[in-house]
Amino acid sequence: MTILTDGRKNDEIRPLYCSQGLLNRADGSARFEHGPFQYPPSRRVFFNTHPFHSLGKSAVLCGINGPMEVRLTQEKLDKATLEVVFRPMIGLPSTREKKYEAVIRRTFENAILTGLHPRTLIQLNVQILWDDGCALATAINAVTLALIDAGIPSKSIIAASTCLITDAGELIVDPTAKELEAPHSSLHTFAFDSATQEAVFSESIGSYTEEEYFRCLDICSAASVKVQGFLRTALEKKLEKENQY
């Protein structure tokens, strides 16, 4: 077992943080983060745009609107239409963001009970705040939390995790950008259904064996269980706080 540069073991995910109800003009919103804040010595930072904010940290904000009126060209008679808009940290969306939009749409179309809201639109707006590795997995977790905040019924909780295989054959779960820049043979991202713990999404890039693929599947499944537990605990604390008032 290897100790990474940020002090984690190679099978440990970064510290998690989440919050809900951040956007006043959205029906539901959530922010999900991997990794702690790290500031430069003797310097106080006030703005999210400061480059030091991204050290070891990945954060995504998701806002949800709907169910609401849908255009006739998008209308589906038997279920709601799911629209995903994915924005990068800076600049205009690229092919990567377009791919992420398709992944999130396919993943959550099967999880959301869209049949309860036919001929309506559910819009997911996903914004990367910081990207220090595993942006897609972080985004999927943020969408899950935002759906709950919006009160949109789903079959289960979807949680995602990413795993990297180094050239030496070692697995690193939840890799940072620095670890992704180092030589590696493949990168794997999985999303899991909390009800069955089966993978509902899988993306693998690079060269790997069948054995390595299933090792990544197992380690990402274990990491996703931790994410699901974190989400449940966060929701329980939020409900307890709301019931106090």
Tab-separated table of C-alpha atoms in Angstrom:
chain	number	residue	atom	x	y	z
A	1	MET	CA	0.000	0.000	0.000
A	2	THR	CA	1.352	3.403	-1.027
A	3	ILE	CA	1.075	6.753	0.743
A	4	LEU	CA	0.233	9.519	-1.740
A	5	THR	CA	1.613	13.054	-1.738
A	6	ASP	CA	-1.439	14.388	0.134
A	7	GLY	CA	-1.058	11.805	2.908
A	8	ARG	CA	-3.778	9.413	1.746
A	9	LYS	CA	-3.397	5.714	1.180
A	10	ASN	CA	-3.873	4.740	-2.451
A	11	ASP	CA	-7.290	3.183	-1.696
A	12	GLU	CA	-8.639	6.198	0.233
A	13	ILE	CA	-10.797	8.973	-1.194
A	14	ARG	CA	-10.144	12.614	-0.409
A	15	PRO	CA	-12.155	14.321	2.366
A	16	LEU	CA	-15.726	15.087	1.291
A	17	TYR	CA	-17.832	18.191	1.767
A	18	CYS	CA	-21.324	19.094	0.577
A	19	SER	CA	-24.002	21.745	1.007
A	20	GLN	CA	-27.522	22.255	-0.354
A	21	GLY	CA	-29.912	25.078	-1.176
A	22	LEU	CA	-27.238	27.512	-2.336
A	23	LEU	CA	-29.053	28.968	-5.370
A	24	ASN	CA	-32.141	31.091	-4.732
A	25	ARG	CA	-33.439	30.926	-8.304
A	26	ALA	CA	-33.202	27.152	-8.620
A	27	ASP	CA	-35.735	24.592	-7.412
A	28	GLY	CA	-32.851	22.639	-5.927
A	29	SER	CA	-29.093	23.013	-5.727
A	30	ALA	CA	-26.054	21.383	-4.198
A	31	ARG	CA	-22.310	21.682	-4.059
A	32	PHE	CA	-20.102	18.623	-3.733
A	33	GLU	CA	-16.368	18.687	-3.069
A	34	HIS	CA	-13.435	16.296	-2.891
A	35	GLY	CA	-10.414	17.511	-0.971
A	36	PRO	CA	-9.629	20.173	1.667
A	37	PHE	CA	-8.854	23.849	1.212
A	38	GLN	CA	-5.145	24.594	0.934
A	39	TYR	CA	-3.933	28.178	1.043
A	40	PRO	CA	-0.408	29.509	0.378
A	41	PRO	CA	1.607	30.431	3.512
A	42	SER	CA	0.945	33.853	5.049
A	43	ARG	CA	-1.739	34.657	2.536
A	44	ARG	CA	-5.452	35.091	3.014
A	45	VAL	CA	-7.684	34.318	0.060
A	46	PHE	CA	-11.185	35.731	-0.396
A	47	PHE	CA	-12.215	34.808	-3.916
A	48	ASN	CA	-13.010	31.441	-5.430
A	49	THR	CA	-11.147	32.398	-8.606
A	50	HIS	CA	-7.776	32.435	-6.849
A	51	PRO	CA	-5.606	29.645	-8.327
A	52	PHE	CA	-4.491	28.365	-4.935
A	53	HIS	CA	-8.064	27.336	-4.183
A	54	SER	CA	-7.781	24.406	-6.574
A	55	LEU	CA	-4.880	22.689	-4.812
A	56	GLY	CA	-6.000	19.133	-4.057
A	57	LYS	CA	-9.631	20.116	-4.449
A	58	SER	CA	-12.391	19.312	-6.926
A	59	ALA	CA	-15.750	21.033	-6.506
A	60	VAL	CA	-18.937	21.097	-8.573
A	61	LEU	CA	-22.112	23.152	-8.174
A	62	CYS	CA	-25.395	21.835	-9.577
A	63	GLY	CA	-28.653	23.740	-9.908
A	64	ILE	CA	-31.941	22.089	-10.896
A	65	ASN	CA	-35.082	23.650	-12.329
A	66	GLY	CA	-38.266	21.696	-12.851
A	67	PRO	CA	-40.427	19.916	-13.483
A	68	MET	CA	-41.516	22.854	-15.639
A	69	GLU	CA	-43.069	23.647	-18.997
A	70	VAL	CA	-41.248	22.108	-21.937
A	71	ARG	CA	-41.008	23.144	-25.575
A	72	LEU	CA	-43.164	21.161	-27.963
A	73	THR	CA	-40.072	19.968	-29.841
A	74	GLN	CA	-38.688	18.432	-26.617
A	75	GLU	CA	-41.958	17.149	-25.178
A	76	LYS	CA	-42.337	13.456	-24.344
A	77	LEU	CA	-45.857	12.154	-23.779
A	78	ASP	CA	-44.963	9.458	-21.250
A	79	LYS	CA	-42.177	11.037	-19.210
A	80	ALA	CA	-40.233	14.178	-18.387
A	81	THR	CA	-37.462	15.436	-20.636
A	82	LEU	CA	-34.064	15.642	-18.938
A	83	GLU	CA	-31.784	18.446	-20.117
A	84	VAL	CA	-28.187	18.788	-18.922
A	85	VAL	CA	-25.978	21.863	-19.305
A	86	PHE	CA	-22.360	21.331	-18.230
A	87	ARG	CA	-20.057	24.344	-17.880
A	88	PRO	CA	-16.276	24.287	-17.388
A	89	MET	CA	-14.423	26.241	-14.703
A	90	ILE	CA	-13.416	28.903	-17.250
A	91	GLY	CA	-14.109	29.489	-20.923
A	92	LEU	CA	-16.644	27.892	-23.219
A	93	PRO	CA	-17.784	24.249	-23.156
A	94	SER	CA	-15.605	21.864	-25.168
A	95	THR	CA	-16.135	18.326	-26.407
A	96	ARG	CA	-15.309	17.100	-22.896
A	97	GLU	CA	-18.230	19.013	-21.407
A	98	LYS	CA	-20.547	17.800	-24.174
A	99	LYS	CA	-19.515	14.233	-23.380
A	100	TYR	CA	-20.153	14.814	-19.674
A	101	GLU	CA	-23.628	16.165	-20.495
A	102	ALA	CA	-24.462	12.956	-22.358
A	103	VAL	CA	-23.066	10.780	-19.543
A	104	ILE	CA	-25.065	12.561	-16.835
A	105	ARG	CA	-28.236	12.518	-18.924
A	106	ARG	CA	-27.993	8.766	-19.621
A	107	THR	CA	-27.069	7.956	-16.025
A	108	PHE	CA	-29.919	9.883	-14.422
A	109	GLU	CA	-32.647	9.236	-16.996
A	110	ASN	CA	-32.870	5.717	-15.597
A	111	ALA	CA	-32.591	6.828	-11.963
A	112	ILE	CA	-35.164	9.639	-11.939
A	113	LEU	CA	-38.836	8.636	-11.916
A	114	THR	CA	-39.500	10.689	-15.042
A	115	GLY	CA	-42.801	8.883	-15.634
A	116	LEU	CA	-44.338	10.821	-12.742
A	117	HIS	CA	-43.965	14.094	-14.650
A	118	PRO	CA	-44.855	13.529	-18.322
A	119	ARG	CA	-44.678	16.416	-20.801
A	120	THR	CA	-42.412	18.493	-18.546
A	121	LEU	CA	-38.750	19.532	-18.467
A	122	ILE	CA	-36.177	18.887	-15.742
A	123	GLN	CA	-33.070	20.978	-16.323
A	124	LEU	CA	-29.718	20.229	-14.704
A	125	ASN	CA	-27.120	23.014	-14.732
A	126	VAL	CA	-23.695	21.739	-13.717
A	127	GLN	CA	-20.773	24.116	-13.094
A	128	ILE	CA	-17.196	23.117	-12.280
A	129	LEU	CA	-15.810	25.373	-9.545
A	130	TRP	CA	-12.418	23.699	-9.109
A	131	ASP	CA	-10.942	20.786	-11.003
A	132	ASP	CA	-8.111	18.871	-9.393
A	133	GLY	CA	-9.045	15.492	-10.822
A	134	CYS	CA	-12.195	13.344	-11.035
A	135	ALA	CA	-14.477	16.137	-12.265
A	136	LEU	CA	-17.018	13.724	-13.764
A	137	ALA	CA	-17.398	11.658	-10.585
A	138	THR	CA	-17.680	14.840	-8.514
A	139	ALA	CA	-20.348	16.166	-10.896
A	140	ILE	CA	-22.422	12.978	-10.684
A	141	ASN	CA	-22.350	13.157	-6.881
A	142	ALA	CA	-23.364	16.841	-6.994
A	143	VAL	CA	-26.306	16.059	-9.290
A	144	THR	CA	-27.516	13.328	-6.923
A	145	LEU	CA	-27.526	15.736	-3.998
A	146	ALA	CA	-29.207	18.511	-6.006
A	147	LEU	CA	-32.005	16.168	-7.123
A	148	ILE	CA	-32.729	15.369	-3.491
A	149	ASP	CA	-32.737	19.067	-2.610
A	150	ALA	CA	-35.187	19.739	-5.466
A	151	GLY	CA	-37.510	16.996	-4.220
A	152	ILE	CA	-37.397	15.115	-7.507
A	153	PRO	CA	-38.162	11.431	-6.824
A	154	SER	CA	-35.517	8.905	-7.822
A	155	LYS	CA	-35.218	5.151	-7.541
A	156	SER	CA	-32.013	5.324	-5.515
A	157	ILE	CA	-28.874	7.299	-4.729
A	158	ILE	CA	-26.272	7.396	-7.491
A	159	ALA	CA	-22.664	7.765	-6.348
A	160	ALA	CA	-19.539	7.813	-8.496
A	161	SER	CA	-15.817	7.261	-8.076
A	162	THR	CA	-12.685	7.210	-10.240
A	163	CYS	CA	-9.667	4.909	-10.187
A	164	LEU	CA	-6.297	5.168	-11.921
A	165	ILE	CA	-3.879	2.355	-12.745
A	166	THR	CA	-0.227	3.398	-12.733
A	167	ASP	CA	2.364	2.009	-15.128
A	168	ALA	CA	3.514	-0.193	-12.247
A	169	GLY	CA	0.023	-1.724	-11.974
A	170	GLU	CA	-0.906	0.059	-8.750
A	171	LEU	CA	-4.441	1.375	-8.216
A	172	ILE	CA	-5.108	4.920	-6.990
A	173	VAL	CA	-8.685	5.821	-6.117
A	174	ASP	CA	-9.900	9.431	-6.463
A	175	PRO	CA	-6.668	10.654	-8.131
A	176	THR	CA	-5.716	14.339	-8.160
A	177	ALA	CA	-4.649	16.254	-11.266
A	178	LYS	CA	-0.996	15.766	-10.304
A	179	GLU	CA	-1.491	12.007	-10.155
A	180	LEU	CA	-3.362	12.074	-13.459
A	181	GLU	CA	-0.478	13.936	-15.099
A	182	ALA	CA	1.978	11.222	-14.050
A	183	PRO	CA	2.436	8.243	-16.412
A	184	HIS	CA	-0.435	5.766	-16.065
A	185	SER	CA	-1.894	2.952	-18.129
A	186	SER	CA	-5.631	3.556	-17.677
A	187	LEU	CA	-8.339	5.589	-15.961
A	188	HIS	CA	-11.734	4.230	-14.884
A	189	THR	CA	-14.880	6.019	-13.678
A	190	PHE	CA	-17.928	4.167	-12.339
A	191	ALA	CA	-21.330	5.221	-11.011
A	192	PHE	CA	-23.248	2.862	-8.733
A	193	ASP	CA	-26.894	2.411	-7.764
A	194	SER	CA	-27.271	2.386	-3.976
A	195	ALA	CA	-30.191	-0.067	-4.098
A	196	THR	CA	-28.323	-2.824	-5.929
A	197	GLN	CA	-24.715	-1.560	-5.764
A	198	GLU	CA	-24.470	-2.387	-9.453
A	199	ALA	CA	-22.623	-0.130	-11.880
A	200	VAL	CA	-25.017	2.060	-13.886
A	201	PHE	CA	-22.199	3.829	-15.716
A	202	SER	CA	-18.683	2.785	-16.649
A	203	GLU	CA	-15.980	4.617	-18.583
A	204	SER	CA	-12.487	3.212	-19.101
A	205	ILE	CA	-9.686	4.974	-20.961
A	206	GLY	CA	-6.327	3.390	-21.738
A	207	SER	CA	-4.829	-0.089	-21.770
A	208	TYR	CA	-5.750	-2.646	-19.094
A	209	THR	CA	-6.448	-6.325	-18.529
A	210	GLU	CA	-9.759	-7.879	-17.536
A	211	GLU	CA	-8.371	-8.539	-14.056
A	212	GLU	CA	-7.320	-4.898	-13.664
A	213	TYR	CA	-10.764	-3.726	-14.793
A	214	PHE	CA	-12.543	-5.754	-12.117
A	215	ARG	CA	-10.033	-4.638	-9.481
A	216	CYS	CA	-10.929	-1.053	-10.362
A	217	LEU	CA	-14.628	-1.932	-10.278
A	218	ASP	CA	-14.274	-3.349	-6.765
A	219	ILE	CA	-12.240	-0.454	-5.356
A	220	CYS	CA	-14.577	2.132	-6.909
A	221	SER	CA	-17.601	0.260	-5.558
A	222	ALA	CA	-16.127	0.423	-2.053
A	223	ALA	CA	-15.371	4.132	-2.493
A	224	SER	CA	-18.911	4.802	-3.736
A	225	VAL	CA	-20.373	3.101	-0.667
A	226	LYS	CA	-18.441	5.640	1.423
A	227	VAL	CA	-19.814	8.476	-0.713
A	228	GLN	CA	-23.367	7.126	-0.324
A	229	GLY	CA	-22.894	6.935	3.435
A	230	PHE	CA	-21.567	10.493	3.489
A	231	LEU	CA	-24.586	11.736	1.519
A	232	ARG	CA	-27.026	9.973	3.839
A	233	THR	CA	-25.324	11.422	6.924
A	234	ALA	CA	-25.327	14.921	5.421
A	235	LEU	CA	-29.034	14.664	4.582
A	236	GLU	CA	-29.892	13.391	8.061
A	237	LYS	CA	-28.063	16.337	9.654
A	238	LYS	CA	-29.837	18.767	7.319
A	239	LEU	CA	-33.257	17.335	8.217
A	240	GLU	CA	-32.452	17.430	11.936
A	241	LYS	CA	-31.448	21.079	11.638
A	242	GLU	CA	-34.615	21.967	9.706
A	243	ASN	CA	-36.817	20.193	12.264
A	244	GLN	CA	-35.356	22.324	15.051
A	245	TYR	CA	-36.989	25.456	13.625
